[in-house]
XYZ file of C-alpha atoms in Angstrom:
729
model
C 10.186 -46.050 -9.308
C 8.435 -45.336 -12.913
C 10.779 -48.237 -14.382
C 9.541 -50.518 -12.290
C 6.355 -49.360 -12.572
C 6.104 -49.812 -16.263
C 7.940 -53.557 -15.705
C 5.001 -54.395 -13.417
C 2.531 -53.161 -16.067
C 3.568 -55.369 -19.019
C 4.144 -58.249 -16.510
C 0.458 -57.984 -15.347
C -1.778 -56.530 -18.370
C 0.793 -57.879 -21.758
C -1.524 -61.419 -21.120
C -4.423 -59.795 -22.131
C -5.291 -60.393 -26.014
C -6.404 -57.214 -28.038
C -9.104 -58.200 -30.037
C -9.698 -54.916 -31.599
C -13.242 -54.655 -30.877
C -14.840 -50.917 -31.673
C -16.551 -49.008 -28.898
C -20.459 -49.557 -28.986
C -21.265 -46.356 -27.616
C -25.024 -45.502 -27.102
C -26.259 -42.967 -29.821
C -29.309 -41.952 -27.686
C -30.155 -38.843 -26.359
C -29.251 -38.500 -22.681
C -32.830 -36.535 -22.487
C -35.936 -37.934 -24.016
C -38.792 -35.550 -25.821
C -40.772 -36.585 -22.481
C -38.002 -34.787 -20.123
C -37.037 -31.859 -22.391
C -39.537 -28.911 -21.852
C -40.873 -30.631 -18.659
C -40.731 -29.860 -14.771
C -39.791 -33.273 -12.707
C -41.010 -32.095 -9.550
C -39.722 -34.485 -6.866
C -41.031 -34.811 -2.822
C -37.613 -34.432 -0.842
C -37.218 -36.540 2.201
C -35.533 -33.618 3.864
C -36.512 -30.326 4.441
C -34.803 -29.370 0.763
C -35.781 -26.711 -1.947
C -34.195 -26.433 -4.963
C -34.458 -26.099 -8.764
C -32.099 -27.143 -11.255
C -32.125 -26.524 -15.147
C -30.396 -29.017 -17.506
C -29.280 -28.514 -21.510
C -27.871 -31.922 -22.820
C -25.182 -30.299 -25.281
C -24.258 -31.600 -28.867
C -21.539 -33.579 -29.313
C -19.701 -31.030 -31.933
C -19.247 -28.562 -28.648
C -18.108 -31.377 -25.876
C -15.380 -32.186 -28.716
C -14.044 -28.594 -29.138
C -11.833 -28.072 -26.307
C -11.102 -24.231 -27.884
C -14.762 -23.146 -27.077
C -14.746 -21.980 -23.439
C -18.126 -20.362 -23.962
C -19.781 -22.452 -20.845
C -16.982 -21.410 -18.409
C -17.690 -17.646 -19.761
C -21.424 -18.466 -19.134
C -21.095 -19.985 -15.555
C -19.155 -17.283 -14.166
C -21.663 -14.297 -15.362
C -24.364 -16.842 -14.439
C -23.166 -18.078 -11.168
C -21.328 -15.031 -10.111
C -22.255 -13.288 -6.744
C -21.358 -9.836 -7.836
C -23.480 -6.613 -7.691
C -26.175 -6.744 -10.121
C -25.845 -10.587 -10.748
C -29.004 -12.888 -11.178
C -28.253 -14.115 -7.832
C -28.521 -10.503 -5.983
C -31.879 -10.054 -7.931
C -33.301 -13.305 -6.721
C -31.788 -12.601 -3.123
C -33.622 -9.318 -2.953
C -36.562 -10.744 -4.135
C -36.075 -13.737 -1.444
C -36.359 -16.295 -4.045
C -33.032 -18.199 -3.516
C -30.224 -18.614 -1.394
C -27.593 -19.295 -3.663
C -26.693 -20.237 -7.379
C -24.336 -22.171 -9.380
C -23.823 -22.749 -13.303
C -21.276 -24.948 -14.782
C -20.955 -27.344 -17.777
C -20.110 -31.414 -16.548
C -18.834 -33.872 -18.894
C -20.609 -37.281 -18.690
C -18.557 -39.499 -21.173
C -16.471 -38.573 -23.902
C -19.160 -37.367 -26.324
C -21.942 -36.208 -23.827
C -22.092 -33.344 -21.045
C -24.784 -30.591 -19.955
C -24.884 -27.166 -19.178
C -27.204 -26.201 -15.796
C -28.198 -23.298 -13.694
C -29.173 -24.573 -10.087
C -30.573 -22.678 -7.076
C -31.036 -23.291 -3.598
C -34.586 -21.798 -2.723
C -36.430 -20.235 -0.399
C -39.609 -21.349 0.716
C -41.154 -18.150 -1.287
C -38.453 -19.418 -4.145
C -40.333 -22.991 -3.908
C -44.007 -21.086 -4.213
C -42.783 -18.866 -7.210
C -40.211 -21.481 -8.601
C -41.564 -20.137 -12.532
C -40.718 -16.644 -11.317
C -37.069 -17.719 -10.652
C -37.239 -19.550 -14.091
C -38.015 -16.607 -16.049
C -34.982 -14.563 -13.642
C -33.063 -16.939 -15.448
C -34.303 -16.598 -19.065
C -34.110 -12.652 -18.832
C -30.793 -12.990 -18.319
C -29.913 -15.402 -21.039
C -32.100 -13.420 -23.446
C -29.813 -10.617 -22.488
C -26.695 -12.246 -23.196
C -27.798 -13.406 -26.258
C -28.481 -9.597 -27.426
C -25.643 -8.322 -25.802
C -23.169 -11.243 -26.115
C -20.170 -11.686 -23.335
C -17.450 -9.440 -23.480
C -14.036 -10.167 -24.488
C -12.292 -8.573 -20.540
C -14.134 -11.665 -19.180
C -12.397 -14.246 -21.650
C -9.267 -12.677 -21.213
C -9.645 -12.137 -16.993
C -10.158 -16.073 -17.367
C -7.350 -16.879 -19.617
C -5.316 -14.657 -17.192
C -5.895 -16.844 -13.915
C -5.916 -19.858 -15.917
C -1.854 -19.561 -17.538
C -0.916 -18.320 -13.464
C -2.788 -20.993 -11.815
C -1.452 -23.581 -14.389
C 2.481 -21.678 -13.969
C 2.156 -21.814 -9.812
C 0.406 -25.042 -9.323
C 0.451 -25.960 -5.971
C 1.927 -29.580 -5.266
C -0.547 -32.463 -4.801
C -0.198 -35.825 -3.365
C 0.916 -38.192 -6.319
C -1.994 -40.292 -5.982
C -4.382 -37.361 -6.636
C -1.692 -35.976 -9.176
C -2.194 -39.367 -11.462
C -6.042 -40.044 -10.690
C -6.831 -36.098 -12.020
C -4.755 -36.637 -15.057
C -5.793 -40.175 -16.179
C -9.644 -38.781 -15.481
C -9.008 -35.752 -17.928
C -6.712 -37.506 -20.768
C -9.496 -39.537 -22.042
C -11.218 -36.304 -22.936
C -8.457 -34.023 -24.724
C -6.461 -35.585 -27.399
C -2.618 -36.841 -26.406
C -1.349 -34.423 -28.924
C -2.075 -31.267 -27.096
C -2.908 -32.413 -23.337
C -3.438 -30.615 -21.229
C -3.006 -27.183 -22.881
C -6.841 -26.849 -23.952
C -8.161 -28.808 -20.892
C -6.227 -26.301 -18.467
C -5.482 -22.788 -21.010
C -8.609 -20.953 -22.950
C -6.991 -20.116 -26.262
C -8.859 -17.908 -28.359
C -11.713 -15.189 -27.739
C -14.386 -16.484 -30.118
C -17.794 -14.106 -30.145
C -19.307 -15.997 -32.807
C -18.881 -19.686 -30.673
C -20.002 -17.703 -27.949
C -23.473 -17.085 -29.320
C -23.735 -19.993 -30.826
C -23.382 -21.565 -27.146
C -25.925 -19.285 -25.898
C -28.674 -20.231 -28.445
C -28.392 -23.447 -27.609
C -29.874 -22.377 -24.214
C -33.454 -22.111 -24.750
C -36.473 -23.212 -22.928
C -38.035 -25.644 -25.311
C -34.594 -27.560 -24.728
C -34.006 -27.628 -21.162
C -35.248 -30.637 -18.496
C -36.219 -28.411 -15.255
C -35.775 -30.541 -12.199
C -37.776 -29.351 -8.598
C -36.855 -30.605 -5.299
C -39.531 -29.010 -2.761
C -42.229 -29.638 -0.676
C -45.769 -30.074 -2.426
C -47.636 -28.020 -0.231
C -45.082 -25.056 -1.333
C -44.815 -26.208 -5.283
C -48.388 -27.247 -5.523
C -46.833 -29.897 -7.721
C -48.800 -33.559 -6.416
C -46.701 -36.409 -6.815
C -48.399 -38.975 -9.058
C -45.236 -41.715 -9.223
C -43.092 -43.366 -7.155
C -39.410 -44.002 -8.390
C -38.763 -47.850 -8.496
C -35.239 -48.285 -6.266
C -36.253 -45.679 -4.118
C -39.792 -45.039 -3.719
C -39.164 -41.204 -4.009
C -42.506 -39.518 -5.290
C -42.358 -37.228 -7.944
C -44.541 -36.232 -10.983
C -43.525 -35.167 -14.771
C -45.355 -32.263 -16.007
C -45.097 -30.722 -19.645
C -44.705 -26.826 -19.460
C -47.258 -25.401 -21.875
C -45.839 -24.099 -25.178
C -46.932 -20.645 -24.512
C -45.165 -20.426 -21.231
C -41.923 -21.416 -22.969
C -42.672 -19.020 -25.581
C -43.130 -16.345 -23.269
C -39.927 -17.075 -21.486
C -37.956 -16.885 -24.711
C -39.222 -13.368 -25.039
C -38.794 -12.366 -21.885
C -37.021 -8.637 -22.014
C -33.563 -8.095 -19.984
C -34.249 -7.086 -16.464
C -33.369 -3.789 -15.671
C -31.150 -4.592 -12.408
C -29.190 -7.867 -14.013
C -25.789 -6.578 -15.602
C -22.488 -8.224 -16.460
C -19.820 -8.555 -13.756
C -17.042 -5.494 -13.497
C -13.458 -6.080 -14.631
C -11.751 -8.113 -11.454
C -9.421 -5.986 -9.628
C -8.421 -9.081 -7.784
C -6.588 -10.332 -11.026
C -2.886 -10.327 -9.800
C -0.278 -7.844 -11.329
C 2.940 -8.497 -9.165
C 3.947 -11.993 -9.003
C 7.388 -11.349 -7.712
C 8.801 -13.510 -5.037
C 9.947 -11.580 -1.663
C 12.535 -14.495 -1.305
C 14.269 -16.089 -4.110
C 16.672 -18.201 -2.317
C 15.485 -22.127 -1.616
C 16.312 -24.064 0.718
C 18.724 -26.775 -0.062
C 16.642 -29.039 1.359
C 12.940 -29.007 2.354
C 12.350 -28.792 5.969
C 9.546 -31.125 6.964
C 8.249 -28.326 9.769
C 10.107 -25.035 9.866
C 10.312 -22.993 12.971
C 8.127 -19.871 12.447
C 9.280 -16.370 14.423
C 7.174 -15.060 16.974
C 6.827 -11.414 16.040
C 3.906 -10.707 18.815
C 3.072 -11.865 22.235
C 1.347 -9.679 24.307
C -2.021 -8.740 25.738
C -3.607 -8.638 22.198
C -2.582 -11.656 20.743
C 0.474 -13.549 19.371
C 1.977 -13.235 15.683
C 4.222 -16.001 14.271
C 5.742 -15.400 10.756
C 7.731 -17.834 8.480
C 8.683 -16.224 5.291
C 8.555 -19.270 2.432
C 11.591 -20.564 1.160
C 10.282 -23.918 0.189
C 7.322 -23.921 -2.347
C 8.690 -20.399 -3.548
C 5.309 -19.625 -5.266
C 3.771 -15.793 -4.783
C 1.453 -16.888 -2.462
C 0.314 -16.586 1.214
C -1.599 -18.439 3.863
C -2.905 -16.722 6.621
C -4.810 -18.132 9.798
C -6.665 -15.895 12.641
C -7.725 -17.155 15.684
C -9.895 -14.852 17.521
C -11.297 -15.397 21.368
C -14.098 -13.463 22.355
C -16.210 -13.748 25.575
C -19.170 -14.193 23.443
C -17.520 -17.569 22.282
C -18.779 -19.807 24.851
C -19.644 -23.172 22.857
C -23.263 -22.845 24.662
C -26.155 -23.574 22.030
C -27.202 -20.289 21.837
C -23.770 -18.685 21.277
C -23.439 -21.905 18.388
C -26.748 -20.246 16.823
C -25.098 -16.617 17.230
C -22.104 -17.502 15.431
C -23.944 -19.586 12.736
C -25.668 -16.055 12.297
C -22.815 -14.053 11.952
C -21.298 -16.265 9.533
C -24.187 -16.293 7.105
C -24.445 -12.497 7.301
C -20.958 -11.743 6.808
C -20.719 -13.982 3.779
C -23.724 -12.192 2.211
C -21.976 -9.122 2.940
C -19.067 -10.101 1.218
C -20.903 -11.633 -1.575
C -19.957 -9.580 -4.352
C -16.237 -8.982 -3.130
C -15.621 -12.968 -2.490
C -17.224 -13.574 -6.170
C -14.134 -11.438 -7.743
C -11.672 -12.557 -5.632
C -12.344 -16.611 -5.748
C -12.537 -16.091 -9.633
C -9.066 -14.819 -9.027
C -7.557 -17.686 -6.766
C -7.757 -15.913 -3.502
C -9.961 -16.790 -0.777
C -11.427 -15.534 2.648
C -13.622 -17.913 4.723
C -14.449 -18.412 8.601
C -14.993 -21.370 10.720
C -15.665 -22.163 14.290
C -13.421 -24.347 16.149
C -12.014 -24.781 19.583
C -14.229 -21.606 20.605
C -12.492 -19.527 18.366
C -13.550 -17.948 15.277
C -10.949 -18.961 12.406
C -10.511 -16.393 9.881
C -8.497 -17.950 7.254
C -7.007 -16.029 4.029
C -5.526 -17.955 0.902
C -3.989 -17.051 -2.587
C -1.714 -14.820 -4.436
C -0.123 -12.639 -2.325
C -0.546 -9.318 -4.014
C -4.202 -8.220 -3.009
C -4.401 -10.706 0.138
C -4.023 -7.629 2.549
C -6.558 -6.050 0.723
C -9.181 -8.772 1.049
C -8.297 -9.210 4.853
C -9.278 -5.602 5.774
C -13.127 -5.742 3.599
C -13.347 -8.846 5.758
C -12.452 -7.402 8.788
C -14.436 -4.404 8.251
C -17.528 -6.095 7.582
C -17.142 -8.723 10.397
C -16.521 -5.592 12.912
C -19.744 -4.288 11.649
C -21.891 -7.014 10.604
C -25.742 -6.331 11.031
C -28.747 -7.340 9.268
C -32.074 -5.977 8.120
C -35.128 -7.954 9.780
C -35.905 -8.964 7.048
C -32.507 -10.784 6.112
C -32.647 -12.127 9.838
C -35.893 -13.893 9.097
C -34.844 -14.916 5.943
C -31.311 -16.492 7.402
C -33.066 -17.882 10.515
C -35.202 -19.953 8.080
C -32.661 -21.079 6.348
C -30.588 -22.143 9.737
C -34.037 -23.968 10.869
C -33.834 -25.804 7.228
C -30.251 -27.022 8.188
C -30.591 -27.792 11.622
C -33.574 -30.014 11.288
C -31.871 -31.778 7.951
C -29.328 -32.831 10.268
C -31.762 -34.806 12.010
C -32.389 -36.701 8.784
C -29.022 -37.151 7.810
C -27.011 -40.755 7.519
C -27.316 -42.259 11.020
C -23.843 -42.748 11.150
C -23.804 -38.822 11.049
C -25.818 -38.532 13.357
C -24.369 -40.856 16.019
C -21.032 -38.922 15.301
C -23.013 -35.946 16.337
C -24.120 -37.662 19.537
C -20.706 -38.737 20.668
C -18.968 -35.430 19.660
C -21.746 -33.343 21.956
C -20.992 -36.524 24.725
C -17.344 -36.173 24.567
C -16.799 -31.986 24.239
C -18.283 -28.816 25.812
C -18.493 -27.368 22.648
C -20.308 -29.054 20.542
C -24.228 -28.575 20.587
C -26.516 -30.911 18.914
C -28.706 -29.845 16.094
C -31.739 -30.401 18.207
C -29.927 -27.929 20.878
C -29.485 -25.623 18.222
C -32.871 -25.684 17.108
C -34.371 -24.817 20.316
C -31.797 -21.788 21.156
C -32.888 -20.446 17.859
C -36.557 -20.210 18.566
C -35.235 -17.819 21.884
C -33.402 -16.116 19.889
C -34.761 -12.203 18.168
C -33.560 -9.948 15.707
C -32.474 -7.476 19.027
C -30.331 -10.180 20.333
C -28.123 -10.618 17.167
C -27.667 -7.209 16.909
C -26.582 -6.988 20.646
C -23.761 -10.205 19.824
C -22.611 -8.509 16.845
C -21.975 -5.116 18.217
C -20.249 -7.030 21.515
C -18.531 -9.660 19.015
C -15.435 -7.836 19.121
C -14.990 -5.404 22.162
C -12.967 -8.025 23.416
C -10.619 -9.948 21.593
C -7.153 -12.280 21.933
C -5.966 -13.501 18.306
C -3.621 -16.008 17.919
C -2.319 -15.658 14.201
C -0.205 -17.031 11.523
C 1.229 -15.376 8.517
C 3.234 -17.676 6.260
C 4.054 -17.374 2.445
C 5.266 -14.648 0.058
C 5.785 -11.729 2.600
C 8.653 -10.245 5.075
C 8.125 -9.654 8.513
C 7.777 -6.123 7.908
C 4.767 -6.956 5.845
C 3.373 -9.320 8.428
C 3.492 -6.617 11.432
C 1.707 -4.186 8.802
C -0.726 -6.590 8.095
C -1.125 -6.835 12.160
C -1.414 -3.199 12.694
C -3.836 -3.105 9.966
C -5.778 -5.786 12.207
C -5.752 -4.006 15.390
C -6.722 -0.439 13.991
C -9.715 -2.204 12.367
C -11.420 -4.088 14.837
C -10.263 -1.658 17.589
C -10.871 -4.074 20.461
C -9.678 -3.988 24.021
C -7.552 -7.092 25.381
C -9.187 -10.496 26.346
C -6.725 -11.603 29.107
C -5.818 -15.533 28.852
C -6.953 -16.789 31.731
C -10.373 -15.664 31.538
C -10.832 -17.632 28.045
C -13.370 -20.299 27.481
C -11.689 -23.788 27.191
C -12.738 -26.835 25.697
C -13.580 -29.710 28.006
C -13.166 -33.154 27.190
C -15.269 -36.380 29.040
C -12.467 -38.384 29.903
C -13.024 -41.805 32.143
C -11.533 -43.389 34.738
C -9.863 -46.882 34.570
C -13.057 -47.976 36.771
C -15.369 -46.196 34.531
C -17.317 -47.978 31.726
C -17.838 -49.742 29.563
C -21.363 -47.830 29.051
C -23.492 -48.129 26.371
C -26.262 -45.495 25.057
C -29.083 -46.445 22.581
C -31.235 -43.997 21.114
C -33.415 -43.919 18.449
C -34.040 -41.882 14.761
C -36.274 -41.865 12.130
C -33.763 -42.060 9.478
C -33.318 -45.302 7.387
C -30.540 -47.751 8.745
C -28.401 -48.003 11.751
C -25.668 -47.086 13.120
C -23.170 -48.044 16.084
C -19.665 -46.175 17.105
C -17.781 -47.507 19.514
C -15.478 -44.949 21.439
C -12.184 -46.452 23.051
C -10.112 -44.021 25.443
C -6.486 -44.923 25.359
C -4.818 -42.468 28.215
C -3.276 -39.683 27.909
C -0.489 -38.420 25.165
C 2.920 -39.638 25.598
C 5.024 -40.003 22.587
C 5.946 -43.692 22.933
C 1.799 -44.342 23.158
C 1.290 -42.094 20.411
C 3.742 -43.694 18.345
C 1.612 -47.451 19.182
C -1.504 -45.631 18.660
C -0.737 -44.580 14.777
C 0.868 -47.366 13.696
C -2.233 -49.567 15.277
C -4.906 -46.939 14.176
C -3.317 -47.853 10.361
C -3.475 -51.412 10.963
C -6.951 -51.211 12.715
C -8.335 -49.176 9.689
C -7.483 -51.746 6.719
C -8.389 -54.991 9.300
C -11.793 -53.686 10.506
C -13.176 -52.919 6.971
C -12.066 -56.162 5.352
C -13.700 -57.887 8.418
C -16.904 -55.864 9.338
C -17.384 -54.997 5.602
C -15.667 -57.549 3.069
C -16.395 -60.157 5.137
C -19.282 -60.037 7.190
C -21.165 -57.667 4.775
C -22.730 -55.715 7.966
C -23.050 -52.070 6.437
C -21.677 -50.255 3.464
C -19.654 -47.836 5.809
C -16.748 -49.325 8.012
C -14.127 -47.493 8.924
C -11.878 -46.552 12.029
C -10.939 -43.016 13.517
C -7.406 -42.865 15.370
C -7.874 -39.092 17.437
C -5.768 -37.201 19.605
C -7.919 -34.406 21.635
C -6.785 -32.230 24.804
C -4.030 -34.581 25.084
C -5.682 -37.824 25.321
C -5.575 -40.798 22.690
C -8.739 -43.054 21.650
C -10.130 -44.603 18.401
C -13.520 -44.716 16.980
C -14.546 -47.879 15.454
C -18.141 -46.831 13.044
C -20.502 -49.320 11.263
C -23.584 -48.068 9.578
C -26.035 -50.883 8.594
C -29.320 -51.297 6.871
C -29.556 -55.131 7.942
C -28.043 -55.497 11.453
C -29.056 -53.815 15.007
C -26.901 -51.693 16.653
C -26.199 -53.747 19.464
C -25.395 -56.725 17.428
C -22.674 -54.645 15.651
C -21.362 -53.483 18.787
C -20.886 -57.183 19.725
C -19.341 -57.911 16.473
C -16.681 -55.110 16.985
C -15.898 -56.725 20.419
C -15.780 -59.821 18.597
C -13.247 -58.704 16.200
C -11.168 -57.011 19.281
C -10.814 -59.889 21.035
C -10.021 -61.886 18.425
C -7.158 -59.165 17.494
C -6.044 -59.388 21.153
C -6.013 -63.195 20.410
C -4.294 -63.500 17.218
C -2.203 -60.367 17.617
C 0.777 -61.820 16.021
C -1.424 -63.546 12.997
C -3.217 -59.999 12.371
C -0.164 -58.059 12.586
C 3.127 -59.788 12.757
C 6.577 -58.402 13.319
C 7.182 -57.873 9.462
C 3.794 -56.253 8.780
C 4.481 -53.815 11.795
C 8.323 -52.804 10.324
C 6.150 -51.779 7.359
C 3.368 -49.696 8.974
C 6.048 -48.494 11.030
C 8.090 -47.494 8.205
C 4.870 -45.754 6.049
C 4.103 -43.667 9.186
C 7.639 -42.392 9.697
C 7.484 -41.843 5.979
C 4.642 -39.609 6.575
C 6.200 -37.885 9.224
C 9.384 -36.958 7.360
C 7.459 -35.692 4.357
C 7.035 -31.779 3.957
C 3.207 -30.775 3.397
C 2.573 -30.805 -0.399
C 1.708 -27.153 -0.519
C 1.622 -23.835 1.127
C -1.951 -24.227 2.681
C -1.560 -27.672 3.967
C 2.036 -26.146 5.669
C -0.422 -23.225 7.437
C -2.699 -25.836 8.626
C 0.072 -28.032 10.386
C 2.167 -24.833 11.663
C -1.169 -23.187 13.369
C -2.053 -26.492 14.736
C 1.632 -26.789 16.185
C 1.792 -23.331 17.223
C -1.327 -22.709 19.089
C -2.811 -26.479 20.059
C 0.544 -27.334 20.945
C 1.923 -23.883 22.635
C 4.803 -23.654 20.067
C 5.910 -27.334 19.953
C 7.271 -27.273 15.974
C 9.436 -30.354 17.168
C 6.655 -32.769 17.762
C 6.673 -34.757 14.605
C 10.001 -35.394 14.837
C 9.651 -36.582 18.655
C 7.156 -38.712 17.024
C 9.096 -40.131 14.517
C 12.037 -40.447 17.214
C 9.416 -42.342 19.142
C 8.751 -44.512 16.301
C 11.894 -45.498 15.240
C 12.468 -46.516 19.065
C 9.375 -48.697 19.097
C 9.895 -52.510 19.802
C 7.263 -54.906 18.401
C 7.352 -56.252 21.823
C 6.436 -52.992 23.090
C 3.625 -52.139 20.368
C 2.307 -55.471 21.354
C 1.807 -54.746 24.841
C 0.538 -50.911 24.347
C -2.147 -52.977 22.124
C -3.225 -54.989 24.438
C -3.544 -52.079 26.878
C -5.523 -50.363 24.535
C -7.951 -52.625 23.278
C -8.259 -55.815 26.145
C -11.121 -55.978 27.874
C -8.707 -54.559 31.127
C -9.258 -51.260 29.639
C -13.098 -50.626 30.089
C -13.011 -46.993 29.103
C -15.646 -47.359 26.618
C -18.728 -45.880 25.323
C -20.810 -47.405 22.703
C -23.309 -45.339 20.818
C -26.254 -47.440 19.279
C -28.337 -45.656 17.212
C -31.338 -47.530 15.969
C -33.375 -46.496 12.701
C -36.540 -47.582 10.386
C -35.609 -50.586 8.394
C -36.271 -51.246 4.621
C -38.895 -53.406 3.522
C -37.562 -56.747 3.556
C -34.872 -56.144 5.568
C -36.192 -55.560 9.294
C -34.448 -59.048 10.821
C -34.436 -58.186 14.895
C -35.175 -60.568 17.918
C -38.512 -59.368 19.364
C -38.342 -59.391 23.296
C -41.089 -61.731 24.791
C -41.923 -63.957 27.875
C -42.549 -67.727 27.327
C -45.539 -67.888 28.456
C -46.992 -65.162 26.212
C -45.246 -67.254 23.459
C -46.515 -70.469 24.469
C -50.601 -68.256 24.425
C -49.825 -66.782 21.091
C -47.757 -69.427 19.063
C -49.012 -72.306 17.371
C -48.506 -75.917 18.549
C -48.926 -78.955 15.929
C -48.046 -82.334 16.357
C -47.550 -85.088 13.357
C -51.141 -86.888 11.814
């Protein structure tokens, strides 16, 4: 309760004396004269290519919360609309993406930036990319930013504030604690969230700050592409880089560049909602944890579940469409085809999504459990329009040969960089590939990508929706009639033949019998550090076993971190993941370390588990068990905080658990019936050595200088020969 929190704050902090010290804030600029007007070229470890331009902003601008010039400019510069800076750079094959915004570093300091992901051509011609940026900025300095962009920004800020989705309490508190440091409490949070007045003079003054001379340019690209040969090494990370002053003549030329004929301002946004009426004004007397959506369609073309929101009462929808197709089979080749398809679809919809996202309406695709998952979320009025546009583009998602070459180059970099990721991420990929039939490794995707031709992709795109089966969930501010109308639109747009359920590819999971294991899989990586993952399978799901599983997982997360990270200091990353897949329970114990070898880490995991079992009543005494159990029950009995989270839960229950919408309540009941004795017995069966169903992924990487402590294998005879014997004088 709030009053108790106040008393706790007074009790714990009132004894701290107030010495009335004035804050001693540094007055120096963030960027020196050796950085402004210079380019800092960094040699990356991964296959990365990016260019960022930074401007340090004056304190007066940072303090002026009425001036939203940075937001207006960020929208224009970072937009993906037709005739945007991005669209021109994309056509020239110089960048993959762009972003622009202002960020605060402290109460008195902040920066404005333009950041771009470069293509290999863009890395070679990075100065052309800079020229395009200043062509855009120079044009805006001459024309200004029109008032309709400000009013659209203000309209959406007001709507978003009025219909703010509920968020978890800790997130709410931490967000406001962070923001209220900057804005005076007399107006907070009004000026942080709401633009007030359109002031073209302020916008012009802001634009005039963004000169070539005052910018710092950071280029991240291989020297063989950029031509910038490293001359220095960063002290702590040993990253190679070079700092070069840009000639005054070049800076002057950039400041005088004319407008680019193909770069223009965004059009007025037709996705801004006008109709925010609720179709249902009657709120349930009590929030329902998990409602029961109504199944409106069940035939050979798919299933449709619908829930008319009577709980959140916001003018929003959250839709999920899980699309099965014979061309989604989990193989490396098809996985690459789908990555290309999603890449192409995102590019085709770039302009539409730029406007929709500015109006808090989203369209996204992912691949999950051998299905193409399409999601639409945001204000309900224009959601059907966005969905139709997305499906029309998906139905004929072709690309040119030049685009194919560009996308495949980008995917090669993406896959190759996964092989240079943190060791714990690489180890997790190995574990996923081992456990599941639909999780190809990045190396398998790289091999498959080399075999795919342009014609192969066109054939895939033409056939993807010839046969399909759609599992749809539509919830929020809509009626059953609205949902059925949207369903008919989907069938008409995709025009697919039924894909019989008996022919669907199914995700498969490797399960060990009680006579198999434990197994270890040692592997090598070129990345710095080591990683170890221990997977323990705990058998099929029953609600009593699941109850013990989730309570144990909650306790293990804290205890494993405390032992392996805090006390033993084996690594910075130390965590436990409690999982359920394909009606099977399992736990993952994970550590990434720069000081300990993978085999030693696994030994420490096992010692932790042995000690946990031996001293179980000390690790989780009955009182702690009751607290853990109560906390899990409370979470299960708490409704999802917003419409999007509700859609995620309902989609999972509708199609992974075949419409068992009472599953959370069944688990809560099992938890209420769970005794300490049963919990202890289940824990012993899960974690003791009597359960051999274990797989250890042991990934060994390169060791930082001074931390390569490991036992080398050697025979006694060799050591006698190579060793040095001494005796007392």
